[in-house]
PDB file of C-alpha atoms in Angstrom:
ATOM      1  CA  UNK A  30     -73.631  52.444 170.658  1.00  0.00           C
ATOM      2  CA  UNK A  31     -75.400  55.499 171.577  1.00  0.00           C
ATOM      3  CA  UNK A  32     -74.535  59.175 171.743  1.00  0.00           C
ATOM      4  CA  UNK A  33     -75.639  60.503 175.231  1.00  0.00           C
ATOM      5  CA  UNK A  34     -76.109  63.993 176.203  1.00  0.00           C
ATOM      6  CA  UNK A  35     -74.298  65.283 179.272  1.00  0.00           C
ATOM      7  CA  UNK A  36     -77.639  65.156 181.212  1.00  0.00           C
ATOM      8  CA  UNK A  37     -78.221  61.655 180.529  1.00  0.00           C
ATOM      9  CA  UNK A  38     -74.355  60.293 181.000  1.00  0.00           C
ATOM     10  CA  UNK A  39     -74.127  62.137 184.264  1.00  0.00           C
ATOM     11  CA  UNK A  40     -77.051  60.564 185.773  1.00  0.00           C
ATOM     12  CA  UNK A  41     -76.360  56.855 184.240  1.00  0.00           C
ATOM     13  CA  UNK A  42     -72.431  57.943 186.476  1.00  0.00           C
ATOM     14  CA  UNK A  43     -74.496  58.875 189.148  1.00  0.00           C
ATOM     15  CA  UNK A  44     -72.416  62.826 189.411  1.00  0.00           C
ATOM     16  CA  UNK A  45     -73.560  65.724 188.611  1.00  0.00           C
ATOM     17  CA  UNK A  46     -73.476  67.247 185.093  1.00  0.00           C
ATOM     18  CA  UNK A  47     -70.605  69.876 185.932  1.00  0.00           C
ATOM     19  CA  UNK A  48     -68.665  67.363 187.541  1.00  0.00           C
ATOM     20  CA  UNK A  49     -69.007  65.173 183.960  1.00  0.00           C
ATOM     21  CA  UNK A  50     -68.136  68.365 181.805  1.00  0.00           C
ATOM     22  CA  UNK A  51     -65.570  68.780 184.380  1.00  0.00           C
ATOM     23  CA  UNK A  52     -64.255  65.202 183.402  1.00  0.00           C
ATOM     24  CA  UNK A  53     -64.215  66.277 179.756  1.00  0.00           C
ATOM     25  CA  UNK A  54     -62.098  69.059 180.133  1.00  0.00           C
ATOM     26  CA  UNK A  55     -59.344  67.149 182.140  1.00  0.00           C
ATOM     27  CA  UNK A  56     -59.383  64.271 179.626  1.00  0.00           C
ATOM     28  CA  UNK A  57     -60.944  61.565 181.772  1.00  0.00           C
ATOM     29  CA  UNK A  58     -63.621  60.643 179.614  1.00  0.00           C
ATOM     30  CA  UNK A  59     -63.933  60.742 175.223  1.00  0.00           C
ATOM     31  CA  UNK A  60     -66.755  63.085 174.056  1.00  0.00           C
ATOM     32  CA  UNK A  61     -67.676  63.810 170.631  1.00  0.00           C
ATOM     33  CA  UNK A  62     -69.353  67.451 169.615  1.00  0.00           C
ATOM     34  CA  UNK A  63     -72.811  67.512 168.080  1.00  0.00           C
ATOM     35  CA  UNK A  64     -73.236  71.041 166.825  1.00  0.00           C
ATOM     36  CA  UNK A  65     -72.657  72.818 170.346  1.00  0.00           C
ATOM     37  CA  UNK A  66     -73.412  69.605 172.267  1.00  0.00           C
ATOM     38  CA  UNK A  67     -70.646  67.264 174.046  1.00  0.00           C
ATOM     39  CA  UNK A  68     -72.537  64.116 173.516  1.00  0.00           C
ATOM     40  CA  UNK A  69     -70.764  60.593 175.459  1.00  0.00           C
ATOM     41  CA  UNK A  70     -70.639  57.106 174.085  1.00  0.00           C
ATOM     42  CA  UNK A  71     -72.775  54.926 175.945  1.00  0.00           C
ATOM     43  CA  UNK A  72     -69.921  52.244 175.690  1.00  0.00           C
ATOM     44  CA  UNK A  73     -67.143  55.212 177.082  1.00  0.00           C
ATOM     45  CA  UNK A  74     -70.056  55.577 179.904  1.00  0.00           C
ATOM     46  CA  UNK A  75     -69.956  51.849 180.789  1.00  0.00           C
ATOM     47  CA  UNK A  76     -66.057  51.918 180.837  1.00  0.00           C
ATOM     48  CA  UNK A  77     -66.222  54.784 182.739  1.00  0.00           C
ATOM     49  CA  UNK A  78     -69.081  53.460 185.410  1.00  0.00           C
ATOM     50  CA  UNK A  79     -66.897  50.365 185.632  1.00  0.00           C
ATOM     51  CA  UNK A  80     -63.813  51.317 186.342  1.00  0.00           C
ATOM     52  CA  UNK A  81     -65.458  53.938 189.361  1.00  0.00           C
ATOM     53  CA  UNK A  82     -66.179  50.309 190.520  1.00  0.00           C
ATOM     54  CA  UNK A  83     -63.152  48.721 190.527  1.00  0.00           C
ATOM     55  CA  UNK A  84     -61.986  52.125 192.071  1.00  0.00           C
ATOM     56  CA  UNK A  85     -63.766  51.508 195.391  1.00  0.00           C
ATOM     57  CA  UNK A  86     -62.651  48.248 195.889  1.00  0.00           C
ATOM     58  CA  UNK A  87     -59.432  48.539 194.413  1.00  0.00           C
ATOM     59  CA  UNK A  88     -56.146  50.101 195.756  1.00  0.00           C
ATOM     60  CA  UNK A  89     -54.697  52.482 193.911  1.00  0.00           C
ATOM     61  CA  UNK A  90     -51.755  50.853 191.787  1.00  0.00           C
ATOM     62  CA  UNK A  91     -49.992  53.551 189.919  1.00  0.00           C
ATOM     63  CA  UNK A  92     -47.555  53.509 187.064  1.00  0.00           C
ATOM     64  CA  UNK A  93     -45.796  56.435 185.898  1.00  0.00           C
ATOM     65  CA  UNK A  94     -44.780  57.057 182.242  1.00  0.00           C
ATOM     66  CA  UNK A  95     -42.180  59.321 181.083  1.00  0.00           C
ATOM     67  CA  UNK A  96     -40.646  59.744 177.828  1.00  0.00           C
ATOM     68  CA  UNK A  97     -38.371  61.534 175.881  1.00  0.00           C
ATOM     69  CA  UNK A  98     -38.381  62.170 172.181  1.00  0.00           C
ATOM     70  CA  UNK A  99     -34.365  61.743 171.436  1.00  0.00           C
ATOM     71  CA  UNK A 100     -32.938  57.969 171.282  1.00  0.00           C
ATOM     72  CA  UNK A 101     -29.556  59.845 173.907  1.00  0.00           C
ATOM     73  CA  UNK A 102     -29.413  61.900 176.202  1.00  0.00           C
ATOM     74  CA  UNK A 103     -31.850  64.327 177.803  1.00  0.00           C
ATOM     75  CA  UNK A 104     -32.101  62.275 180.843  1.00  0.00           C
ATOM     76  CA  UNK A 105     -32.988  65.703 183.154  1.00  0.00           C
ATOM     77  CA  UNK A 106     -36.237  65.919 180.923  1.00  0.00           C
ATOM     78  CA  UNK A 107     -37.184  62.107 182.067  1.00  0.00           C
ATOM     79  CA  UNK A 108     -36.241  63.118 185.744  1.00  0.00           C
ATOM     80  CA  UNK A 109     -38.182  65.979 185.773  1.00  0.00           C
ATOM     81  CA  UNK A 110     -40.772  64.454 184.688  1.00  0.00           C
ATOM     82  CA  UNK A 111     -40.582  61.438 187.074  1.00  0.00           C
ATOM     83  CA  UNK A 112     -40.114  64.048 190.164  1.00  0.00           C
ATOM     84  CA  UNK A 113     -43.539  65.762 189.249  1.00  0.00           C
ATOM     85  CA  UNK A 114     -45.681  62.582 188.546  1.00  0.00           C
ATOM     86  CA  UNK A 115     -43.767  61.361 192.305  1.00  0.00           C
ATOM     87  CA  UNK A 116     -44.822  64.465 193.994  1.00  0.00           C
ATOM     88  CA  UNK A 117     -48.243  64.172 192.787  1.00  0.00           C
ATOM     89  CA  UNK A 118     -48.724  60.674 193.763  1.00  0.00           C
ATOM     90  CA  UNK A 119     -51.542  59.873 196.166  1.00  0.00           C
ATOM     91  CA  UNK A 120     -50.803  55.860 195.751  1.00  0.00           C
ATOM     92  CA  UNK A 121     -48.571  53.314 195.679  1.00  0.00           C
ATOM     93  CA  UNK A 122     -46.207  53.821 192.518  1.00  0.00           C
ATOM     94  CA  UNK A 123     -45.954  50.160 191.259  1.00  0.00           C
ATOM     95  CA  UNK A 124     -43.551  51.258 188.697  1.00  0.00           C
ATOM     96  CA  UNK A 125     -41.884  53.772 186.520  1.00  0.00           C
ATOM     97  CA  UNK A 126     -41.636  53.353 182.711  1.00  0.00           C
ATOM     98  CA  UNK A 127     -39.270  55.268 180.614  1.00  0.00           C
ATOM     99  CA  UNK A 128     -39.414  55.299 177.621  1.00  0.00           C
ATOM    100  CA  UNK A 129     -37.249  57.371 174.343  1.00  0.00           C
ATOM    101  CA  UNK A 130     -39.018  58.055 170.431  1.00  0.00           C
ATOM    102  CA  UNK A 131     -41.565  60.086 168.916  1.00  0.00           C
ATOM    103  CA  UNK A 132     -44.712  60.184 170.404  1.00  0.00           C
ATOM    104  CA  UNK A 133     -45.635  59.000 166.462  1.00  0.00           C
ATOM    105  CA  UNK A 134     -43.981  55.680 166.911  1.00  0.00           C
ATOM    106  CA  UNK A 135     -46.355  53.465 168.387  1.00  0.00           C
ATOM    107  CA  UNK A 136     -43.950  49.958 168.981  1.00  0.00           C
ATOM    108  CA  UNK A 137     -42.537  51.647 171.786  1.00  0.00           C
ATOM    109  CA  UNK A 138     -40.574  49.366 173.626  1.00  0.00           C
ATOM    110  CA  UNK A 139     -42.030  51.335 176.950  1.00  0.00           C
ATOM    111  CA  UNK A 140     -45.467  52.072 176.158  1.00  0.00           C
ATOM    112  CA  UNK A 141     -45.658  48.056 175.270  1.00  0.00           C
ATOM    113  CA  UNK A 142     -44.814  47.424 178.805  1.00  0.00           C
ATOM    114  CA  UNK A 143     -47.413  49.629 180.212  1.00  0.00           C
ATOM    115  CA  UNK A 144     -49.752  47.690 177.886  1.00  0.00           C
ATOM    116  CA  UNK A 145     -48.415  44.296 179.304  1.00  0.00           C
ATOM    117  CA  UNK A 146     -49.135  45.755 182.967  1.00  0.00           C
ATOM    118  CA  UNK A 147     -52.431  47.035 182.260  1.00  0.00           C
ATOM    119  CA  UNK A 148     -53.610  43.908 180.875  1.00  0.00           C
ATOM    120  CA  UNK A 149     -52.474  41.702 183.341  1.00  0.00           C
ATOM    121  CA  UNK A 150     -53.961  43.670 186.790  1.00  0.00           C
ATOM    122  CA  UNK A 151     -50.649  45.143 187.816  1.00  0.00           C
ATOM    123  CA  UNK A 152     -52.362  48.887 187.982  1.00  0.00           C
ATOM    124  CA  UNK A 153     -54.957  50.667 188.414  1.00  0.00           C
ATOM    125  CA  UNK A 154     -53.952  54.055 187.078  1.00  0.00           C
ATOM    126  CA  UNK A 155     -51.326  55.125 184.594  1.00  0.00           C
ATOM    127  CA  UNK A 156     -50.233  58.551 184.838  1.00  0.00           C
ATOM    128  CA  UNK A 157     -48.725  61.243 182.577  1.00  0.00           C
ATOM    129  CA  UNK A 158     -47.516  64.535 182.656  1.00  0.00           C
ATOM    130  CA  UNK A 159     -48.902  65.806 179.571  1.00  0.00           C
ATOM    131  CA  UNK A 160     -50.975  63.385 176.986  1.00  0.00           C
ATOM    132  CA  UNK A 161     -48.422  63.641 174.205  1.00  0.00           C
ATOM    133  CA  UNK A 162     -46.527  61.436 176.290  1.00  0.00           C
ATOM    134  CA  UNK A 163     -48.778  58.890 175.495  1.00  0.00           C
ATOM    135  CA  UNK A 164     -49.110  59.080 172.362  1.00  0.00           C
ATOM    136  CA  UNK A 165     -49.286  62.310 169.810  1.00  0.00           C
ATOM    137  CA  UNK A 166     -52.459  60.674 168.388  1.00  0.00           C
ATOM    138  CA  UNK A 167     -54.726  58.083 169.202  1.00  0.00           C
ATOM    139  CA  UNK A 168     -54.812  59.247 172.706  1.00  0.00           C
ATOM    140  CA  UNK A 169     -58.386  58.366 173.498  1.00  0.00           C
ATOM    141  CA  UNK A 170     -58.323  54.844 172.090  1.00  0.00           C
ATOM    142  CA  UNK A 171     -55.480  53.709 174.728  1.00  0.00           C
ATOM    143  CA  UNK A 172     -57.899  55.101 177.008  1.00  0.00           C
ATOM    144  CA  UNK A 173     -60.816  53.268 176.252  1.00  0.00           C
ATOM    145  CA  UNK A 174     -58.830  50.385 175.806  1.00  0.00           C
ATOM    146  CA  UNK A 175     -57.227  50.775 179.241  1.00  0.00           C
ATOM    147  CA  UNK A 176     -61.253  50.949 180.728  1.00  0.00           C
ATOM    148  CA  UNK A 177     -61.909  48.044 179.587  1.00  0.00           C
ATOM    149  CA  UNK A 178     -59.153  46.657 182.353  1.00  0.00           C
ATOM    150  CA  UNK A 179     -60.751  48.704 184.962  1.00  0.00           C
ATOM    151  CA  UNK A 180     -57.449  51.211 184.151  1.00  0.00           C
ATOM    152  CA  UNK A 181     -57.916  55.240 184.339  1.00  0.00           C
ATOM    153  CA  UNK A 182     -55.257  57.429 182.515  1.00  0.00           C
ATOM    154  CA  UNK A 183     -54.671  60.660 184.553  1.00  0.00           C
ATOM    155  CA  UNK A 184     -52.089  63.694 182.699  1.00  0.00           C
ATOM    156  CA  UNK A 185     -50.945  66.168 185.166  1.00  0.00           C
ATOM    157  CA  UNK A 186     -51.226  68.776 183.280  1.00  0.00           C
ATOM    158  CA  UNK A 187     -54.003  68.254 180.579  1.00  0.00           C
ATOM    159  CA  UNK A 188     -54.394  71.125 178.403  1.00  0.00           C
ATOM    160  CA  UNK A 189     -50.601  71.630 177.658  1.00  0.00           C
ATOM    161  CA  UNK A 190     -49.267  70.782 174.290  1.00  0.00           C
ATOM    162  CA  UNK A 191     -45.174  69.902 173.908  1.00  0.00           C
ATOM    163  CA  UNK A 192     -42.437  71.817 173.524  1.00  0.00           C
ATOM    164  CA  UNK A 193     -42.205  73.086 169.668  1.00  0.00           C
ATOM    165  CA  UNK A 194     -38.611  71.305 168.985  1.00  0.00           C
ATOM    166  CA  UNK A 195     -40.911  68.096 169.875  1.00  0.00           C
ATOM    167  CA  UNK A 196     -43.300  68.832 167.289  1.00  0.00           C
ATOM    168  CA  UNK A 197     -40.711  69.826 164.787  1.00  0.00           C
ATOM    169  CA  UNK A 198     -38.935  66.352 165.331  1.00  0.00           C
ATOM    170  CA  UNK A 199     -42.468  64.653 165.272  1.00  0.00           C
ATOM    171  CA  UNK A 200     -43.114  66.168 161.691  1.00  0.00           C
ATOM    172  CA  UNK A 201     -39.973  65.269 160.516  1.00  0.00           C
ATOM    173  CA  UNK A 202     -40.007  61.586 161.442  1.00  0.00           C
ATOM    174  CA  UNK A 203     -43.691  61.560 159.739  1.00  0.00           C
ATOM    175  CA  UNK A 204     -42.177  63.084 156.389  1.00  0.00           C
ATOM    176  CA  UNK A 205     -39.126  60.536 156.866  1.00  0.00           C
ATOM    177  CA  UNK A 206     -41.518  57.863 157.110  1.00  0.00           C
ATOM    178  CA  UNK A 207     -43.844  59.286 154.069  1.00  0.00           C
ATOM    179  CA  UNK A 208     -40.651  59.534 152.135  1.00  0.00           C
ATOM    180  CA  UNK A 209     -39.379  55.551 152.502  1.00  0.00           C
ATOM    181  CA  UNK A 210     -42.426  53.656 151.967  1.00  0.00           C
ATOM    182  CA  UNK A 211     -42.996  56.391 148.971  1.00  0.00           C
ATOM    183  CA  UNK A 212     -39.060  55.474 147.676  1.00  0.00           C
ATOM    184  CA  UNK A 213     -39.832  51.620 148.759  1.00  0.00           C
ATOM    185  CA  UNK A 214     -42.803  51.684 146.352  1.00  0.00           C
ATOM    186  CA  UNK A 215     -40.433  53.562 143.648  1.00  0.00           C
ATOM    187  CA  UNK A 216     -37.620  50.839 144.466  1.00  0.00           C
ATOM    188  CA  UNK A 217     -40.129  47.849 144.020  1.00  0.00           C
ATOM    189  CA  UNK A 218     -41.165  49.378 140.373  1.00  0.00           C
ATOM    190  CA  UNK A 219     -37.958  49.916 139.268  1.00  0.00           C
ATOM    191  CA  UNK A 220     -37.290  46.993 140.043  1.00  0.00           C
ATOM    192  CA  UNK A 221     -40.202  44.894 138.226  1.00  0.00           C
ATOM    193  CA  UNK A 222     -39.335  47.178 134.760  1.00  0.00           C
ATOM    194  CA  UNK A 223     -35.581  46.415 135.160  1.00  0.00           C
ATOM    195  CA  UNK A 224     -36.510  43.000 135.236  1.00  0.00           C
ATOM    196  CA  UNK A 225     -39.154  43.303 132.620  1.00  0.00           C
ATOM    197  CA  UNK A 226     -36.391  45.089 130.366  1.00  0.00           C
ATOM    198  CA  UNK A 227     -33.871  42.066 131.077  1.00  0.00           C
ATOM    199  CA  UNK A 228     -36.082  39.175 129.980  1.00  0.00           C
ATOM    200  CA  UNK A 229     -37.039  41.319 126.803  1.00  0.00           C
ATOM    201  CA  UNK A 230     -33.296  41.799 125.916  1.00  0.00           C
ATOM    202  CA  UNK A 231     -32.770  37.972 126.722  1.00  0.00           C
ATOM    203  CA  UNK A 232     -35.610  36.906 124.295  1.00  0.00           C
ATOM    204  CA  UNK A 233     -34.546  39.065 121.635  1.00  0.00           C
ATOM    205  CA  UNK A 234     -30.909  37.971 122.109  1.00  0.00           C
ATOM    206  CA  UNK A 235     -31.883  34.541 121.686  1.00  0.00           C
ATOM    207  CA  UNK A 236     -34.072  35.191 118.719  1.00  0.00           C
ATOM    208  CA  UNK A 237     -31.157  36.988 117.302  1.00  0.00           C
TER     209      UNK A 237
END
């Protein structure tokens, strides 16, 4: 893999070099920073060049994604969403995925269909209101796996974060989650000594 500068990327894309730092900004293609560089994976390039490609030969198969962090209610925040991505839409919307759980939580029963319908052909682009929809992490790895299908992930709105109670409950389920392997670890040692303890109290039972 190599590190390109913008210069280099743009022209391998065939755009101009605004247009690519353009790109960057919005989220529609991974850059790393080398002192005050943006500097592009060749590989992300490739994807990238690719799934132009497929674009021009392609129709434009979207699937929206909305999701909410609580496991009831707040269906309003799911329609909203849903009415913005519609309005927006300059395709054929294949289908709408909704999903409910932190954006930490990656077995989403939602976000596993939109993997199932990227990998089989069913889209072309998935689409997001904000990227924390997605995921609160890991953001640009579903992208680059979603390239590799020809797939482009576009957020509406790129640059805004979620709402603060989201965060809040984010950081709490990561502390919950801390907290029970931590206590599952505890468990499983107390467990061992207890048993440790027993054996020694049975063999010096039976020596007394």
């Amino acid at each position: 893999m190599e590190l390109l500068r913008m210069s280099k990327a743009a022209k391998r894309l065939g755009i101009h070099p605004m247009t690519l730092r353009q790109w960057a900004l919005d989220g529609k293609i991974p850059f790393v920073w080398v002192g005050r560089e943006r500097r592009f994976s060749s590989v992300d390039v490739e994807n990238r060049k690719r799934a132009s490609d497929f674009s021009t030969s392609r129709p434009r198969l979207e699937l929206l994604y909305v999701r909410v962090s609580g496991s009831s209610g707040q269906e309003s925040f799911l329609e909203a969403q849903e009415s913005e991505l519609r309005a927006t839409s300059t395709g054929e919307i294949v289908k709408v995925v909704k999903d409910r759980g932190s954006a930490l939580k990656e077995n989403r029963p939602g976000l596993n269909r939109v993997l199932a319908m990227v990998s089989d052909g069913s889209v072309t682009v998935v689409r997001v209101t904000h990227e924390d929809r997605l995921a609160r992490f890991g953001v640009s790895w579903l992208k680059r796996l979603f390239a590799v299908y020809g797939v482009t992930v576009e957020v509406l709105h790129p640059k805004k974060l979620g709402g603060r109670d989201e965060l809040l409950e984010d950081f709490v389920s990561l502390v919950t989650t801390f907290a029970g392997r931590l206590y599952g670890m505890r468990s499983a040692e107390n467990r061992k000594r207890l048993l440790a303890e027993s054996g020694q109290c049975s063999d010096q039972d039976r020596a007394a």
